[in-house]
Amino acid sequence: AKNLSITAMDICETPLMLCKWYAERHGIEIETEACDILEWQTEKRFDLIVTHSFLPMLPAAARQALMTKWRQGLRPGGKVVTTTRINPDWTEAQIKPDDERVTAFRESARREALKWHDVIDIDTDQLAEAAGNYIRRRKHYSLRSESELRTLFNEADFAFDRFDLVAVKGKFSPSQSGPGTSQSATYAEFVATRA
């Protein structure tokens, strides 16, 4: 679309590189910013912020700061479009996986890599080790209820235009999957407008 200004933001350069790669191949102009959203400073005001399963990456205490950043980054009437898992059984003990879950995830990654060995030239042991390192470092802070999610946005002066709860069938059991990956769950999919 003409006059479309897109900014991709991530704390990691790798997804930003992929965004640039994709944009170049499709003739799309894109700006990227490598930074922590909670430290982000800008004078720009956006019409739309889009994320996917980002809220569980932040502990509950940091979510209000995120809402402030999103409000500051949006013009009045701007929208957030996102999805997030709702897990009423989540506990603080699940922030970091135990050794048994790390092993199960690592072995799931190894099995998946073996299925693609003829297509992708990859060392399955190396991939399995990388998967284990990933899940050891990744912290997950699930939201426990629809009410918790609605309160978070309402207290930050966002109104919901659309709010759907969707059951997603996962490929793996919770004991085999990483935080936020490939397990059955209920997701909230929504659009919220800044007042």
Coordinates of N, CA and C in Angstrom, one line a residue:
A1 N 0.8 -1.2 0.0 CA 0.0 0.0 0.0 C 0.9 1.2 0.0
K2 N 0.4 2.3 -0.7 CA 1.2 3.5 -0.7 C 1.1 4.2 0.6
N3 N 2.2 5.0 0.9 CA 2.2 5.7 2.2 C 2.1 4.9 3.4
L4 N 2.5 3.6 3.3 CA 2.5 2.7 4.5 C 3.9 2.8 5.1
S5 N 3.9 3.1 6.4 CA 5.2 3.1 7.1 C 5.2 2.0 8.1
I6 N 6.2 1.1 8.0 CA 6.2 -0.1 8.8 C 7.5 -0.1 9.6
T7 N 7.4 -0.3 10.9 CA 8.6 -0.5 11.8 C 8.4 -1.8 12.5
A8 N 9.5 -2.7 12.4 CA 9.5 -3.9 13.1 C 10.5 -3.8 14.2
M9 N 10.1 -4.3 15.4 CA 10.9 -4.1 16.6 C 11.1 -5.5 17.3
D10 N 12.3 -5.7 17.7 CA 12.6 -6.9 18.5 C 13.9 -6.7 19.3
I11 N 14.0 -7.4 20.4 CA 15.3 -7.2 21.1 C 16.4 -8.0 20.4
C12 N 16.1 -8.9 19.5 CA 17.0 -9.7 18.8 C 17.1 -9.3 17.3
E13 N 18.3 -9.2 16.8 CA 18.6 -8.8 15.5 C 18.1 -9.8 14.4
T14 N 18.0 -11.1 14.8 CA 17.7 -12.2 13.8 C 16.3 -12.0 13.2
P15 N 15.3 -11.8 14.0 CA 14.0 -11.6 13.3 C 13.9 -10.4 12.5
L16 N 14.6 -9.3 12.9 CA 14.7 -8.1 12.2 C 15.3 -8.3 10.8
M17 N 16.4 -9.1 10.8 CA 17.1 -9.4 9.6 C 16.1 -10.2 8.6
L18 N 15.3 -11.1 9.2 CA 14.3 -11.8 8.4 C 13.3 -10.9 7.8
C19 N 12.8 -9.9 8.7 CA 11.8 -9.0 8.2 C 12.4 -8.2 7.0
K20 N 13.6 -7.7 7.1 CA 14.3 -7.0 6.0 C 14.4 -7.8 4.8
W21 N 14.8 -9.1 5.0 CA 14.9 -10.0 3.8 C 13.6 -10.2 3.1
Y22 N 12.6 -10.4 3.9 CA 11.2 -10.6 3.3 C 10.8 -9.3 2.6
A23 N 10.9 -8.2 3.2 CA 10.5 -6.9 2.7 C 11.2 -6.6 1.4
E24 N 12.5 -6.8 1.3 CA 13.3 -6.6 0.1 C 12.7 -7.4 -1.1
R25 N 12.4 -8.6 -0.8 CA 11.9 -9.5 -1.9 C 10.5 -9.1 -2.4
H26 N 9.8 -8.4 -1.6 CA 8.4 -8.0 -2.0 C 8.2 -6.5 -2.2
G27 N 9.4 -5.8 -2.3 CA 9.3 -4.4 -2.6 C 8.6 -3.5 -1.5
I28 N 8.8 -4.0 -0.3 CA 8.2 -3.3 0.9 C 9.3 -2.5 1.6
E29 N 9.0 -1.3 1.9 CA 10.0 -0.5 2.8 C 9.7 -0.8 4.2
I30 N 10.7 -1.0 5.0 CA 10.5 -1.3 6.4 C 11.7 -0.8 7.2
E31 N 11.4 -0.3 8.3 CA 12.4 0.2 9.3 C 12.5 -0.8 10.4
T32 N 13.6 -1.0 11.0 CA 13.7 -1.9 12.1 C 14.4 -1.2 13.3
E33 N 14.0 -1.7 14.4 CA 14.6 -1.2 15.7 C 14.9 -2.4 16.6
A34 N 16.2 -2.5 16.9 CA 16.6 -3.6 17.9 C 16.6 -2.9 19.3
C35 N 15.6 -3.2 20.1 CA 15.6 -2.7 21.4 C 14.6 -3.4 22.3
D36 N 14.7 -3.2 23.6 CA 13.8 -3.8 24.5 C 12.6 -2.8 24.5
I37 N 11.4 -3.3 24.3 CA 10.2 -2.5 24.2 C 10.0 -1.6 25.5
L38 N 10.4 -2.1 26.6 CA 10.3 -1.4 27.9 C 11.2 -0.2 28.0
E39 N 12.3 -0.2 27.1 CA 13.2 0.9 27.1 C 13.0 1.8 25.8
W40 N 12.1 1.5 25.0 CA 11.8 2.1 23.8 C 11.4 3.6 24.0
Q41 N 12.0 4.5 23.2 CA 11.7 5.9 23.2 C 11.4 6.3 21.8
T42 N 10.3 7.0 21.5 CA 10.0 7.5 20.2 C 9.0 8.6 20.2
E43 N 9.1 9.5 19.2 CA 8.2 10.5 19.1 C 7.1 10.1 18.1
K44 N 7.3 9.0 17.4 CA 6.3 8.5 16.4 C 5.1 8.0 17.1
R45 N 4.0 8.2 16.4 CA 2.7 7.6 16.8 C 2.2 6.7 15.7
F46 N 1.9 5.5 16.0 CA 1.5 4.5 15.1 C 0.0 4.3 15.1
D47 N -0.5 3.8 14.0 CA -1.9 3.5 13.9 C -2.2 2.1 14.4
L48 N -1.2 1.2 14.3 CA -1.4 -0.2 14.6 C -0.1 -0.8 15.2
I49 N -0.3 -1.6 16.3 CA 0.8 -2.4 16.9 C 0.3 -3.9 16.8
V50 N 1.1 -4.7 16.2 CA 0.8 -6.1 16.0 C 1.8 -7.0 16.7
T51 N 1.4 -7.9 17.6 CA 2.3 -8.8 18.2 C 1.7 -10.2 18.2
H52 N 2.5 -11.2 18.5 CA 1.9 -12.6 18.6 C 2.5 -13.2 19.8
S53 N 1.6 -13.6 20.8 CA 2.0 -14.2 22.0 C 3.2 -13.6 22.7
F54 N 3.1 -12.3 22.8 CA 4.2 -11.5 23.4 C 4.0 -11.3 24.9
L55 N 2.8 -11.1 25.3 CA 2.5 -10.8 26.8 C 3.1 -11.9 27.7
P56 N 3.1 -13.2 27.4 CA 3.7 -14.2 28.3 C 5.2 -14.1 28.5
M57 N 5.8 -13.3 27.6 CA 7.3 -13.1 27.8 C 7.6 -12.1 28.9
L58 N 6.6 -11.5 29.4 CA 6.9 -10.5 30.5 C 6.2 -10.9 31.8
P59 N 6.9 -10.7 32.9 CA 6.3 -11.0 34.2 C 5.1 -10.0 34.4
A60 N 4.2 -10.4 35.3 CA 3.0 -9.6 35.5 C 3.4 -8.1 35.9
A61 N 4.4 -7.9 36.6 CA 4.8 -6.6 37.1 C 5.2 -5.7 35.9
A62 N 5.7 -6.3 34.8 CA 6.2 -5.5 33.7 C 5.1 -5.2 32.7
R63 N 4.0 -5.9 32.8 CA 2.9 -5.8 31.8 C 2.3 -4.4 31.8
Q64 N 2.2 -3.8 32.9 CA 1.6 -2.4 33.0 C 2.5 -1.5 32.3
A65 N 3.8 -1.7 32.4 CA 4.8 -0.8 31.7 C 4.7 -1.0 30.2
L66 N 4.4 -2.2 29.8 CA 4.2 -2.5 28.4 C 3.0 -1.7 27.9
M67 N 1.9 -1.8 28.7 CA 0.7 -1.0 28.3 C 1.0 0.5 28.1
T68 N 1.8 1.0 29.0 CA 2.1 2.4 28.9 C 2.9 2.7 27.6
K69 N 3.9 1.8 27.3 CA 4.6 2.0 26.0 C 3.7 1.9 24.8
W70 N 2.8 0.9 24.8 CA 1.9 0.8 23.7 C 1.0 2.0 23.6
R71 N 0.5 2.5 24.7 CA -0.3 3.8 24.6 C 0.5 4.9 24.1
Q72 N 1.7 5.1 24.5 CA 2.6 6.2 24.1 C 2.9 6.0 22.6
G73 N 3.0 4.8 22.1 CA 3.4 4.6 20.7 C 2.2 4.7 19.7
L74 N 1.0 4.7 20.3 CA -0.2 4.7 19.4 C -0.8 6.1 19.4
R75 N -1.4 6.5 18.3 CA -2.2 7.7 18.2 C -3.5 7.4 18.9
P76 N -4.3 8.4 19.4 CA -5.6 8.1 19.9 C -6.4 7.4 18.8
G77 N -7.1 6.4 19.1 CA -7.8 5.6 18.2 C -7.0 4.5 17.5
G78 N -5.7 4.5 17.8 CA -4.8 3.4 17.3 C -5.1 2.1 18.0
K79 N -4.7 1.0 17.3 CA -5.1 -0.3 17.8 C -4.0 -1.3 18.0
V80 N -4.2 -2.2 19.0 CA -3.3 -3.3 19.2 C -4.0 -4.6 18.7
V81 N -3.3 -5.3 17.9 CA -3.9 -6.6 17.4 C -2.9 -7.7 17.9
T82 N -3.4 -8.6 18.7 CA -2.5 -9.7 19.2 C -3.3 -10.9 19.7
T83 N -2.5 -11.9 20.1 CA -3.1 -13.1 20.6 C -2.2 -13.5 21.8
T84 N -2.8 -14.2 22.8 CA -2.0 -14.7 23.9 C -2.7 -15.9 24.5
R85 N -1.9 -16.7 25.0 CA -2.5 -17.9 25.7 C -3.1 -17.6 27.0
I86 N -4.2 -18.3 27.4 CA -4.8 -18.2 28.7 C -4.7 -19.6 29.3
N87 N -4.0 -19.6 30.4 CA -3.7 -20.9 31.1 C -4.0 -20.8 32.6
P88 N -5.3 -21.2 33.0 CA -5.6 -21.1 34.4 C -4.8 -22.0 35.3
D89 N -4.1 -23.0 34.8 CA -3.3 -23.9 35.6 C -1.8 -23.4 35.8
W90 N -1.5 -22.3 35.2 CA -0.1 -21.8 35.2 C 0.3 -21.4 36.6
T91 N 1.5 -21.8 37.0 CA 2.0 -21.4 38.4 C 3.4 -20.8 38.2
E92 N 3.8 -20.1 39.2 CA 5.1 -19.5 39.2 C 6.2 -20.6 39.0
A93 N 6.0 -21.8 39.4 CA 7.0 -22.9 39.3 C 7.3 -23.2 37.8
Q94 N 6.3 -22.8 36.9 CA 6.5 -23.1 35.5 C 7.3 -22.0 34.7
I95 N 7.8 -21.0 35.4 CA 8.5 -19.9 34.7 C 9.7 -20.5 34.0
K96 N 10.4 -21.4 34.6 CA 11.5 -22.1 34.0 C 11.2 -23.6 34.0
P97 N 11.5 -24.3 32.9 CA 11.2 -25.7 32.9 C 12.2 -26.6 33.7
D98 N 11.7 -27.7 34.2 CA 12.6 -28.6 35.0 C 13.4 -29.4 34.0
D99 N 14.4 -30.2 34.5 CA 15.3 -31.0 33.6 C 14.5 -32.0 32.8
E100 N 13.5 -32.6 33.3 CA 12.7 -33.6 32.6 C 12.0 -32.9 31.4
R101 N 11.5 -31.7 31.5 CA 10.9 -31.0 30.4 C 11.9 -30.6 29.4
V102 N 13.1 -30.1 29.8 CA 14.1 -29.8 28.9 C 14.5 -31.0 28.0
T103 N 14.7 -32.1 28.7 CA 15.1 -33.3 28.0 C 14.0 -33.7 26.9
A104 N 12.7 -33.7 27.4 CA 11.6 -34.0 26.5 C 11.6 -33.1 25.3
F105 N 11.8 -31.8 25.5 CA 11.7 -30.8 24.4 C 12.9 -31.1 23.4
R106 N 14.1 -31.3 24.0 CA 15.3 -31.5 23.2 C 15.1 -32.8 22.3
E107 N 14.5 -33.8 22.9 CA 14.3 -35.0 22.1 C 13.2 -34.9 21.0
S108 N 12.2 -34.1 21.4 CA 11.1 -33.7 20.3 C 11.8 -33.0 19.2
A109 N 12.7 -32.1 19.5 CA 13.3 -31.3 18.4 C 14.2 -32.3 17.6
R110 N 14.9 -33.2 18.2 CA 15.7 -34.2 17.5 C 14.8 -35.1 16.5
R111 N 13.7 -35.5 17.0 CA 12.8 -36.4 16.2 C 12.3 -35.6 15.0
E112 N 11.9 -34.3 15.2 CA 11.4 -33.5 14.1 C 12.5 -33.2 13.1
A113 N 13.7 -33.0 13.6 CA 14.8 -32.7 12.7 C 15.1 -34.0 11.8
L114 N 15.0 -35.2 12.4 CA 15.3 -36.4 11.7 C 14.2 -36.6 10.5
K115 N 13.0 -36.1 10.7 CA 12.0 -36.2 9.7 C 12.4 -35.4 8.5
W116 N 13.1 -34.3 8.7 CA 13.5 -33.4 7.6 C 14.9 -33.5 7.2
H117 N 15.6 -34.5 7.6 CA 17.0 -34.7 7.4 C 17.4 -34.7 5.9
D118 N 16.5 -35.3 5.1 CA 16.7 -35.4 3.6 C 16.6 -34.0 2.9
V119 N 15.8 -33.1 3.5 CA 15.5 -31.8 3.0 C 16.5 -30.8 3.5
I120 N 16.7 -30.8 4.8 CA 17.6 -29.8 5.4 C 18.8 -30.4 5.9
D121 N 20.0 -30.0 5.4 CA 21.3 -30.5 5.9 C 21.6 -29.9 7.3
I122 N 21.2 -30.7 8.3 CA 21.4 -30.2 9.7 C 21.9 -31.3 10.6
D123 N 22.8 -31.0 11.4 CA 23.2 -32.0 12.4 C 22.2 -32.1 13.5
T124 N 21.5 -33.2 13.6 CA 20.4 -33.4 14.6 C 20.8 -33.2 16.0
D125 N 22.0 -33.7 16.3 CA 22.5 -33.5 17.7 C 22.7 -32.1 18.1
Q126 N 23.3 -31.3 17.1 CA 23.5 -29.9 17.3 C 22.2 -29.2 17.5
L127 N 21.2 -29.5 16.6 CA 19.9 -28.9 16.8 C 19.3 -29.2 18.1
A128 N 19.3 -30.4 18.5 CA 18.7 -30.8 19.8 C 19.4 -30.1 20.9
E129 N 20.7 -29.9 20.9 CA 21.4 -29.2 21.9 C 20.9 -27.7 22.0
A130 N 20.8 -27.1 20.8 CA 20.3 -25.7 20.7 C 18.9 -25.6 21.2
A131 N 18.1 -26.6 20.9 CA 16.7 -26.6 21.4 C 16.7 -26.7 23.0
G132 N 17.6 -27.5 23.5 CA 17.7 -27.6 25.0 C 18.1 -26.3 25.6
N133 N 19.1 -25.6 25.0 CA 19.6 -24.3 25.4 C 18.5 -23.3 25.4
Y134 N 17.7 -23.3 24.3 CA 16.6 -22.4 24.1 C 15.6 -22.5 25.3
I135 N 15.1 -23.7 25.5 CA 14.1 -23.9 26.5 C 14.6 -23.6 27.9
R136 N 15.9 -23.8 28.2 CA 16.5 -23.5 29.5 C 16.5 -22.0 29.7
R137 N 16.7 -21.2 28.7 CA 16.8 -19.7 28.9 C 15.4 -19.0 28.8
R138 N 14.5 -19.6 28.1 CA 13.2 -19.0 27.9 C 12.3 -19.0 29.2
K139 N 11.8 -17.9 29.5 CA 10.9 -17.8 30.7 C 9.5 -17.5 30.1
H140 N 8.6 -18.1 30.8 CA 7.2 -17.9 30.3 C 6.3 -17.6 31.5
Y141 N 5.5 -16.5 31.3 CA 4.6 -16.0 32.4 C 3.2 -15.9 31.8
S142 N 2.5 -17.0 31.8 CA 1.2 -17.1 31.2 C 0.2 -16.3 32.0
L143 N -0.8 -15.7 31.2 CA -1.9 -15.1 31.9 C -2.9 -16.2 32.3
R144 N -3.5 -16.1 33.4 CA -4.4 -17.2 33.9 C -5.8 -17.1 33.6
S145 N -6.3 -15.9 33.1 CA -7.7 -15.8 32.9 C -8.1 -14.7 31.9
E146 N -9.2 -14.8 31.3 CA -9.8 -13.8 30.4 C -9.9 -12.5 31.2
S147 N -10.4 -12.6 32.5 CA -10.6 -11.5 33.3 C -9.2 -10.7 33.6
E148 N -8.2 -11.4 33.8 CA -6.8 -10.8 34.0 C -6.4 -10.0 32.8
L149 N -6.6 -10.6 31.6 CA -6.3 -10.0 30.4 C -7.1 -8.7 30.1
R150 N -8.4 -8.9 30.3 CA -9.3 -7.7 30.1 C -9.0 -6.6 31.1
T151 N -8.7 -6.9 32.3 CA -8.4 -5.9 33.3 C -7.1 -5.1 32.9
L152 N -6.1 -5.9 32.5 CA -4.8 -5.3 32.1 C -5.0 -4.2 31.0
F153 N -5.8 -4.5 30.0 CA -6.1 -3.5 28.9 C -7.0 -2.4 29.3
N154 N -8.1 -2.8 30.0 CA -9.1 -1.8 30.5 C -8.4 -0.7 31.4
E155 N -7.6 -1.1 32.3 CA -6.9 -0.2 33.2 C -6.0 0.7 32.5
A156 N -5.5 0.3 31.3 CA -4.6 1.2 30.5 C -5.4 2.0 29.5
D157 N -6.7 2.0 29.6 CA -7.6 2.8 28.7 C -7.7 2.3 27.3
F158 N -7.7 1.0 27.2 CA -7.9 0.3 25.9 C -9.3 -0.3 25.9
A159 N -10.0 -0.2 24.8 CA -11.4 -0.8 24.7 C -11.3 -1.9 23.7
F160 N -11.9 -3.0 23.9 CA -11.9 -4.1 23.0 C -12.9 -4.0 21.9
D161 N -12.4 -4.0 20.7 CA -13.3 -4.1 19.5 C -13.7 -5.5 19.2
R162 N -12.8 -6.4 19.5 CA -13.1 -7.8 19.2 C -12.3 -8.6 20.2
F163 N -12.9 -9.7 20.8 CA -12.3 -10.5 21.8 C -12.8 -11.9 21.6
D164 N -12.0 -12.8 21.1 CA -12.4 -14.2 20.9 C -11.5 -15.2 21.7
L165 N -12.1 -16.2 22.3 CA -11.3 -17.3 22.9 C -11.4 -18.4 21.9
V166 N -10.2 -19.0 21.6 CA -10.1 -20.0 20.6 C -9.3 -21.2 21.2
A167 N -9.8 -22.4 21.0 CA -9.1 -23.6 21.4 C -8.2 -24.0 20.3
V168 N -6.9 -24.1 20.6 CA -5.9 -24.5 19.6 C -5.3 -25.9 19.9
K169 N -5.4 -26.8 19.0 CA -4.9 -28.2 19.2 C -3.4 -28.2 19.0
G170 N -2.7 -28.6 19.9 CA -1.2 -28.6 19.8 C -0.7 -29.9 19.2
K171 N 0.5 -29.9 18.8 CA 1.2 -31.0 18.2 C 1.8 -31.9 19.3
F172 N 2.2 -31.3 20.4 CA 2.9 -32.1 21.4 C 2.1 -31.9 22.8
S173 N 2.4 -32.8 23.7 CA 1.9 -32.6 25.1 C 2.7 -31.5 25.8
P174 N 2.1 -31.0 26.8 CA 2.9 -29.9 27.6 C 4.2 -30.4 28.0
S175 N 4.4 -31.7 28.4 CA 5.7 -32.2 28.9 C 6.7 -32.2 27.8
Q176 N 6.3 -32.3 26.5 CA 7.3 -32.4 25.4 C 7.5 -31.0 24.7
S177 N 6.7 -30.0 25.0 CA 6.8 -28.8 24.2 C 7.5 -27.7 25.1
G178 N 8.0 -26.7 24.4 CA 8.6 -25.6 25.1 C 7.5 -24.6 25.5
P179 N 7.9 -23.6 26.3 CA 6.9 -22.6 26.8 C 6.3 -21.9 25.5
G180 N 5.0 -22.0 25.4 CA 4.4 -21.3 24.3 C 4.5 -22.0 23.0
T181 N 5.0 -23.2 22.9 CA 5.1 -23.8 21.6 C 4.4 -25.1 21.5
S182 N 3.6 -25.3 20.5 CA 3.0 -26.5 20.0 C 2.3 -27.4 21.0
Q183 N 1.6 -26.8 22.0 CA 0.8 -27.5 22.9 C -0.7 -27.0 22.8
S184 N -1.6 -27.9 23.1 CA -3.0 -27.5 23.1 C -3.2 -26.4 24.2
A185 N -4.0 -25.4 23.8 CA -4.2 -24.3 24.7 C -5.4 -23.5 24.2
T186 N -5.9 -22.6 25.2 CA -6.9 -21.6 24.8 C -6.2 -20.3 24.6
Y187 N -6.5 -19.7 23.5 CA -5.9 -18.4 23.1 C -6.9 -17.3 23.1
A188 N -6.6 -16.2 23.6 CA -7.4 -15.0 23.3 C -6.9 -14.3 22.1
E189 N -7.7 -14.0 21.1 CA -7.4 -13.3 20.0 C -8.2 -12.0 20.0
F190 N -7.5 -10.8 19.9 CA -8.3 -9.6 20.1 C -7.7 -8.4 19.4
V191 N -8.6 -7.4 19.3 CA -8.2 -6.1 18.8 C -8.7 -5.1 19.9
A192 N -7.7 -4.2 20.4 CA -8.0 -3.3 21.4 C -7.7 -1.9 20.9
T193 N -8.5 -0.9 21.2 CA -8.3 0.5 20.7 C -7.9 1.4 21.8
R194 N -6.9 2.2 21.6 CA -6.4 3.2 22.6 C -7.4 4.4 22.6
A195 N -7.8 4.7 23.8 CA -8.7 5.9 24.0 C -8.1 7.2 23.6

